[in-house]
Each structure stands twice: as structure tokens, then as C-alpha cells.
mmCIF file of C-alpha atoms in Angstrom:
data_model
loop_
_atom_site.group_PDB
_atom_site.id
_atom_site.type_symbol
_atom_site.label_atom_id
_atom_site.label_comp_id
_atom_site.label_asym_id
_atom_site.label_seq_id
_atom_site.Cartn_x
_atom_site.Cartn_y
_atom_site.Cartn_z
ATOM 1 C CA MET A 61 -13.659 15.038 5.178
ATOM 2 C CA GLY A 62 -15.330 12.421 3.007
ATOM 3 C CA SER A 63 -14.795 9.067 4.671
ATOM 4 C CA GLU A 64 -13.607 8.143 8.114
ATOM 5 C CA ALA A 65 -11.477 5.222 9.199
ATOM 6 C CA PRO A 66 -13.527 2.304 10.530
ATOM 7 C CA ASP A 67 -13.574 1.939 14.315
ATOM 8 C CA ASP A 68 -13.557 -1.846 14.096
ATOM 9 C CA HIS A 69 -10.185 -3.348 13.114
ATOM 10 C CA ALA A 70 -12.015 -6.438 11.827
ATOM 11 C CA ASP A 71 -13.508 -4.302 9.030
ATOM 12 C CA ALA A 72 -10.018 -3.382 7.843
ATOM 13 C CA ALA A 73 -8.945 -7.034 7.905
ATOM 14 C CA SER A 74 -11.907 -8.052 5.729
ATOM 15 C CA VAL A 75 -11.040 -5.796 2.782
ATOM 16 C CA PRO A 76 -10.978 -8.137 -0.229
ATOM 17 C CA LEU A 77 -7.595 -7.050 -1.596
ATOM 18 C CA VAL A 78 -5.483 -9.940 -2.845
ATOM 19 C CA ARG A 79 -2.121 -8.529 -3.988
ATOM 20 C CA LEU A 80 -0.487 -5.641 -5.807
ATOM 21 C CA ASN A 81 -1.660 -5.752 -9.426
ATOM 22 C CA HIS A 82 0.527 -3.137 -11.132
ATOM 23 C CA VAL A 83 2.344 0.138 -10.812
ATOM 24 C CA SER A 84 2.068 2.829 -13.448
ATOM 25 C CA PHE A 85 4.744 5.288 -14.570
ATOM 26 C CA GLN A 86 4.691 8.136 -17.061
ATOM 27 C CA CYS A 87 7.625 8.044 -19.480
ATOM 28 C CA THR A 88 9.165 10.441 -21.969
ATOM 29 C CA SER A 89 9.413 7.642 -24.526
ATOM 30 C CA MET A 90 8.635 3.936 -24.614
ATOM 31 C CA GLU A 91 11.906 2.548 -25.982
ATOM 32 C CA LYS A 92 14.284 3.200 -23.047
ATOM 33 C CA PRO A 93 11.976 2.253 -20.164
ATOM 34 C CA VAL A 94 10.698 -0.889 -21.936
ATOM 35 C CA ASP A 95 14.292 -1.953 -22.584
ATOM 36 C CA PHE A 96 15.225 -1.152 -18.950
ATOM 37 C CA TYR A 97 12.368 -3.128 -17.365
ATOM 38 C CA ARG A 98 12.986 -6.063 -19.714
ATOM 39 C CA ARG A 99 16.800 -6.272 -19.580
ATOM 40 C CA VAL A 100 17.488 -5.130 -16.024
ATOM 41 C CA LEU A 101 14.440 -6.386 -14.100
ATOM 42 C CA GLY A 102 13.331 -9.284 -16.323
ATOM 43 C CA PHE A 103 9.785 -8.115 -17.128
ATOM 44 C CA GLU A 104 8.081 -9.257 -20.337
ATOM 45 C CA LEU A 105 5.956 -7.174 -22.696
ATOM 46 C CA ILE A 106 2.306 -8.216 -22.694
ATOM 47 C CA LYS A 107 -0.719 -7.291 -24.801
ATOM 48 C CA ARG A 108 -2.659 -4.196 -23.741
ATOM 49 C CA PRO A 109 -6.441 -3.950 -24.073
ATOM 50 C CA GLU A 110 -7.351 -2.551 -27.483
ATOM 51 C CA SER A 111 -9.750 -0.048 -25.904
ATOM 52 C CA LEU A 112 -6.885 1.952 -24.389
ATOM 53 C CA ASN A 113 -6.519 5.177 -26.325
ATOM 54 C CA ILE A 114 -3.194 6.255 -24.843
ATOM 55 C CA LYS A 115 0.308 5.360 -25.983
ATOM 56 C CA GLY A 116 2.115 3.002 -23.656
ATOM 57 C CA ALA A 117 3.342 -0.478 -22.864
ATOM 58 C CA TRP A 118 2.406 -3.117 -20.339
ATOM 59 C CA LEU A 119 4.987 -5.446 -18.848
ATOM 60 C CA TYR A 120 4.427 -8.387 -16.517
ATOM 61 C CA LYS A 121 6.443 -10.786 -14.360
ATOM 62 C CA TYR A 122 6.601 -12.016 -10.766
ATOM 63 C CA GLY A 123 2.824 -11.833 -10.384
ATOM 64 C CA MET A 124 2.603 -8.085 -11.043
ATOM 65 C CA GLY A 125 2.535 -5.595 -13.869
ATOM 66 C CA ILE A 126 4.191 -2.343 -14.813
ATOM 67 C CA HIS A 127 2.140 0.006 -16.973
ATOM 68 C CA LEU A 128 4.117 2.638 -18.844
ATOM 69 C CA LEU A 129 2.249 5.670 -20.188
ATOM 70 C CA GLN A 130 3.663 7.931 -22.885
ATOM 71 C CA ARG A 131 4.139 11.438 -21.479
ATOM 72 C CA GLY A 132 3.028 13.954 -24.081
ATOM 73 C CA ASP A 133 -0.096 11.932 -24.828
ATOM 74 C CA ALA A 134 -3.057 14.155 -23.874
ATOM 75 C CA ALA A 135 -4.715 11.284 -21.966
ATOM 76 C CA ALA A 136 -1.632 10.804 -19.762
ATOM 77 C CA ASP A 137 -0.858 14.504 -19.198
ATOM 78 C CA TYR A 138 -3.390 15.317 -16.486
ATOM 79 C CA CYS A 139 -0.527 15.109 -13.978
ATOM 80 C CA SER A 140 2.598 17.239 -14.125
ATOM 81 C CA ILE A 141 5.758 15.333 -13.230
ATOM 82 C CA PRO A 142 9.433 16.141 -13.799
ATOM 83 C CA THR A 143 11.128 14.895 -16.942
ATOM 84 C CA ARG A 144 14.537 14.363 -15.300
ATOM 85 C CA PRO A 145 15.570 12.203 -12.375
ATOM 86 C CA PRO A 146 16.338 14.023 -9.132
ATOM 87 C CA ALA A 147 19.995 14.999 -8.662
ATOM 88 C CA ALA A 148 20.492 12.329 -5.997
ATOM 89 C CA ILE A 149 18.952 8.955 -5.299
ATOM 90 C CA ASN A 150 16.749 9.395 -2.228
ATOM 91 C CA PRO A 151 15.798 6.086 -0.535
ATOM 92 C CA MET A 152 13.174 7.956 1.490
ATOM 93 C CA GLY A 153 11.360 9.169 -1.626
ATOM 94 C CA ASN A 154 8.368 7.512 -3.277
ATOM 95 C CA HIS A 155 9.382 4.211 -4.857
ATOM 96 C CA VAL A 156 8.266 0.758 -5.887
ATOM 97 C CA SER A 157 10.091 -2.162 -4.268
ATOM 98 C CA PHE A 158 10.827 -5.596 -5.722
ATOM 99 C CA GLN A 159 11.754 -8.650 -3.698
ATOM 100 C CA CYS A 160 15.104 -10.084 -4.818
ATOM 101 C CA SER A 161 16.637 -13.521 -4.217
ATOM 102 C CA ASP A 162 20.198 -12.623 -5.306
ATOM 103 C CA MET A 163 21.363 -9.128 -4.365
ATOM 104 C CA ALA A 164 24.905 -9.656 -5.736
ATOM 105 C CA LEU A 165 23.509 -10.565 -9.163
ATOM 106 C CA MET A 166 21.239 -7.508 -9.092
ATOM 107 C CA LYS A 167 24.207 -5.233 -8.317
ATOM 108 C CA ALA A 168 26.108 -6.803 -11.226
ATOM 109 C CA ARG A 169 23.151 -6.206 -13.590
ATOM 110 C CA LEU A 170 22.930 -2.555 -12.561
ATOM 111 C CA ARG A 171 26.676 -2.086 -13.032
ATOM 112 C CA ALA A 172 26.500 -3.804 -16.441
ATOM 113 C CA VAL A 173 24.036 -1.169 -17.683
ATOM 114 C CA ASP A 174 25.947 1.633 -15.937
ATOM 115 C CA ARG A 175 23.023 2.392 -13.617
ATOM 116 C CA GLU A 176 23.930 4.407 -10.501
ATOM 117 C CA PHE A 177 22.543 2.911 -7.275
ATOM 118 C CA VAL A 178 22.621 3.450 -3.518
ATOM 119 C CA VAL A 179 23.115 0.539 -1.104
ATOM 120 C CA LYS A 180 21.310 0.617 2.249
ATOM 121 C CA LYS A 181 20.748 -1.833 5.081
ATOM 122 C CA VAL A 182 17.837 -2.089 7.497
ATOM 123 C CA TRP A 183 18.126 -4.222 10.592
ATOM 124 C CA ASP A 184 16.049 -5.328 13.520
ATOM 125 C CA GLY A 185 18.083 -7.194 16.102
ATOM 126 C CA GLU A 186 20.091 -9.762 14.163
ATOM 127 C CA THR A 187 17.868 -9.595 11.077
ATOM 128 C CA VAL A 188 19.403 -7.621 8.212
ATOM 129 C CA VAL A 189 17.749 -6.514 4.969
ATOM 130 C CA ASP A 190 19.866 -5.350 2.017
ATOM 131 C CA GLN A 191 18.435 -2.664 -0.275
ATOM 132 C CA LEU A 192 19.431 -1.176 -3.636
ATOM 133 C CA PHE A 193 17.842 2.087 -4.788
ATOM 134 C CA PHE A 194 18.091 3.438 -8.336
ATOM 135 C CA HIS A 195 16.142 5.351 -10.977
ATOM 136 C CA ASP A 196 14.582 3.996 -14.126
ATOM 137 C CA PRO A 197 15.275 5.967 -17.343
ATOM 138 C CA ASP A 198 12.496 8.451 -16.476
ATOM 139 C CA GLY A 199 13.588 9.085 -12.891
ATOM 140 C CA ASN A 200 11.112 6.788 -11.150
ATOM 141 C CA MET A 201 12.635 5.392 -7.953
ATOM 142 C CA ILE A 202 13.074 1.617 -7.782
ATOM 143 C CA GLU A 203 14.118 -0.446 -4.762
ATOM 144 C CA VAL A 204 15.317 -4.036 -4.903
ATOM 145 C CA CYS A 205 15.632 -5.788 -1.549
ATOM 146 C CA ASN A 206 15.697 -9.090 0.281
ATOM 147 C CA CYS A 207 12.882 -7.983 2.579
ATOM 148 C CA GLU A 208 11.694 -11.547 3.152
ATOM 149 C CA ASN A 209 14.383 -11.639 5.849
ATOM 150 C CA LEU A 210 12.261 -9.293 7.969
ATOM 151 C CA PRO A 211 9.182 -10.938 9.510
ATOM 152 C CA VAL A 212 5.855 -9.125 9.205
ATOM 153 C CA ILE A 213 4.566 -8.675 12.753
ATOM 154 C CA PRO A 214 1.190 -6.960 13.214
ATOM 155 C CA LEU A 215 1.454 -4.112 15.738
ATOM 156 C CA VAL A 216 -1.372 -5.658 17.777
ATOM 157 C CA VAL A 217 0.844 -8.713 18.404
ATOM 158 C CA ALA A 218 3.943 -6.614 19.105
ATOM 159 C CA ALA A 219 2.090 -4.320 21.535
ATOM 160 C CA ALA A 220 0.490 -7.238 23.395
ATOM 161 C CA GLY A 221 3.838 -8.983 23.853
ATOM 162 C CA LEU A 222 2.399 -12.149 22.308
ATOM 163 C CA PRO A 223 4.794 -14.700 20.828
ATOM 164 C CA GLU A 224 5.569 -14.301 17.151
ATOM 165 C CA LEU A 225 4.220 -16.789 14.645
ATOM 166 C CA PRO A 226 6.871 -18.485 12.509
ATOM 167 C CA PRO A 227 7.478 -16.589 9.238
ATOM 168 C CA VAL A 228 5.666 -17.802 6.158
ATOM 169 C CA GLN A 229 8.105 -19.133 3.581
ATOM 170 C CA THR A 230 7.416 -18.100 0.015
ATOM 171 C CA ASN A 231 9.200 -19.426 -3.023
ATOM 172 C CA VAL A 232 8.262 -17.559 -6.164
ATOM 173 C CA HIS A 233 9.803 -18.911 -9.352
ATOM 174 C CA GLU A 234 8.941 -17.653 -12.793
#
């Protein structure tokens, strides 16, 4: 229906995407989520384009943005979403994930603001990734992890039994 997946894997590799630009969340108010993303996750408020005719806030840090849209604004209400967080934190639910360089500090920040979180671990052989899952004030699921520990291995390489390339080291400081 509509479009089909390309047969040639080279076509998929040539898509000109560069990085994640932003995620967008609907919020019941602006005050609590803006405070949460600033104090807990370190994002900074930035100017929004004046042509936007919906209430909201844009935040930016770490090379990506978070766009908050005021629920109750007619322009943002085309989608019906719950106004309360789910009863339990579900790591398998939809979420946005942030890379973290100090998981202990992140746990301390979440405890300091009395934010409930779930701790998980993912492993592959001797490689271990630590994960924290929690909700923002509007129930959107957030993950913080040290996923850089896990190498990204294309399935083509894994299936062919070819040797792995050394992992690319990234140091992002803002």
C-alpha cells in the first residue's frame, strides 16, 4: 500500500539523513515539563519561530531539540493522548533515549526530584549497558543509558561472519 521498500540496500544507505533533530511531546502545561527538561536533563530554552501559532516551548542541548506543545491548544489537539502517566514504567513502551556519561549522577538527579525510575541492564557477551526509565511530568517515557558500550554492528556483517570494525569513539561535550 503506497510505497514499497527498495530492493537495493544501497538505496537505503544513501538516504541523506544526518541525525535526530528533535522529539515532540504534548503537555498539559508548559511550566512543569520545561522545568523538568531544564533541571533534570540539562536542556536550555531556545527561541521558537514567530510563525508558530500554537502554545509551546522549544528546548535544545546535546545536538538535539525537544519541542513541547500545549495540550488544549486546538492546533495541537489533532491527536488524543492520555493526560496521566501509565500506572507502571514500561521499558518496552515507546520512549526517547538519551546517551549518558555518568549513570550514578543521573540516578542521584532523579532521586533529588523524587522521580520514580526503573533500572535495567542489557548485555551482549561481556558488554553491559545500564538503562534508567522514567516518565516526564506528562507521562512521556524517557530512557537514559550508556549505550555507547554496545557496538553498532550491521546485520550484513554479523550474518557474513566478517570481523567487526573497531567502535567509533565519540566525545560529546556541551
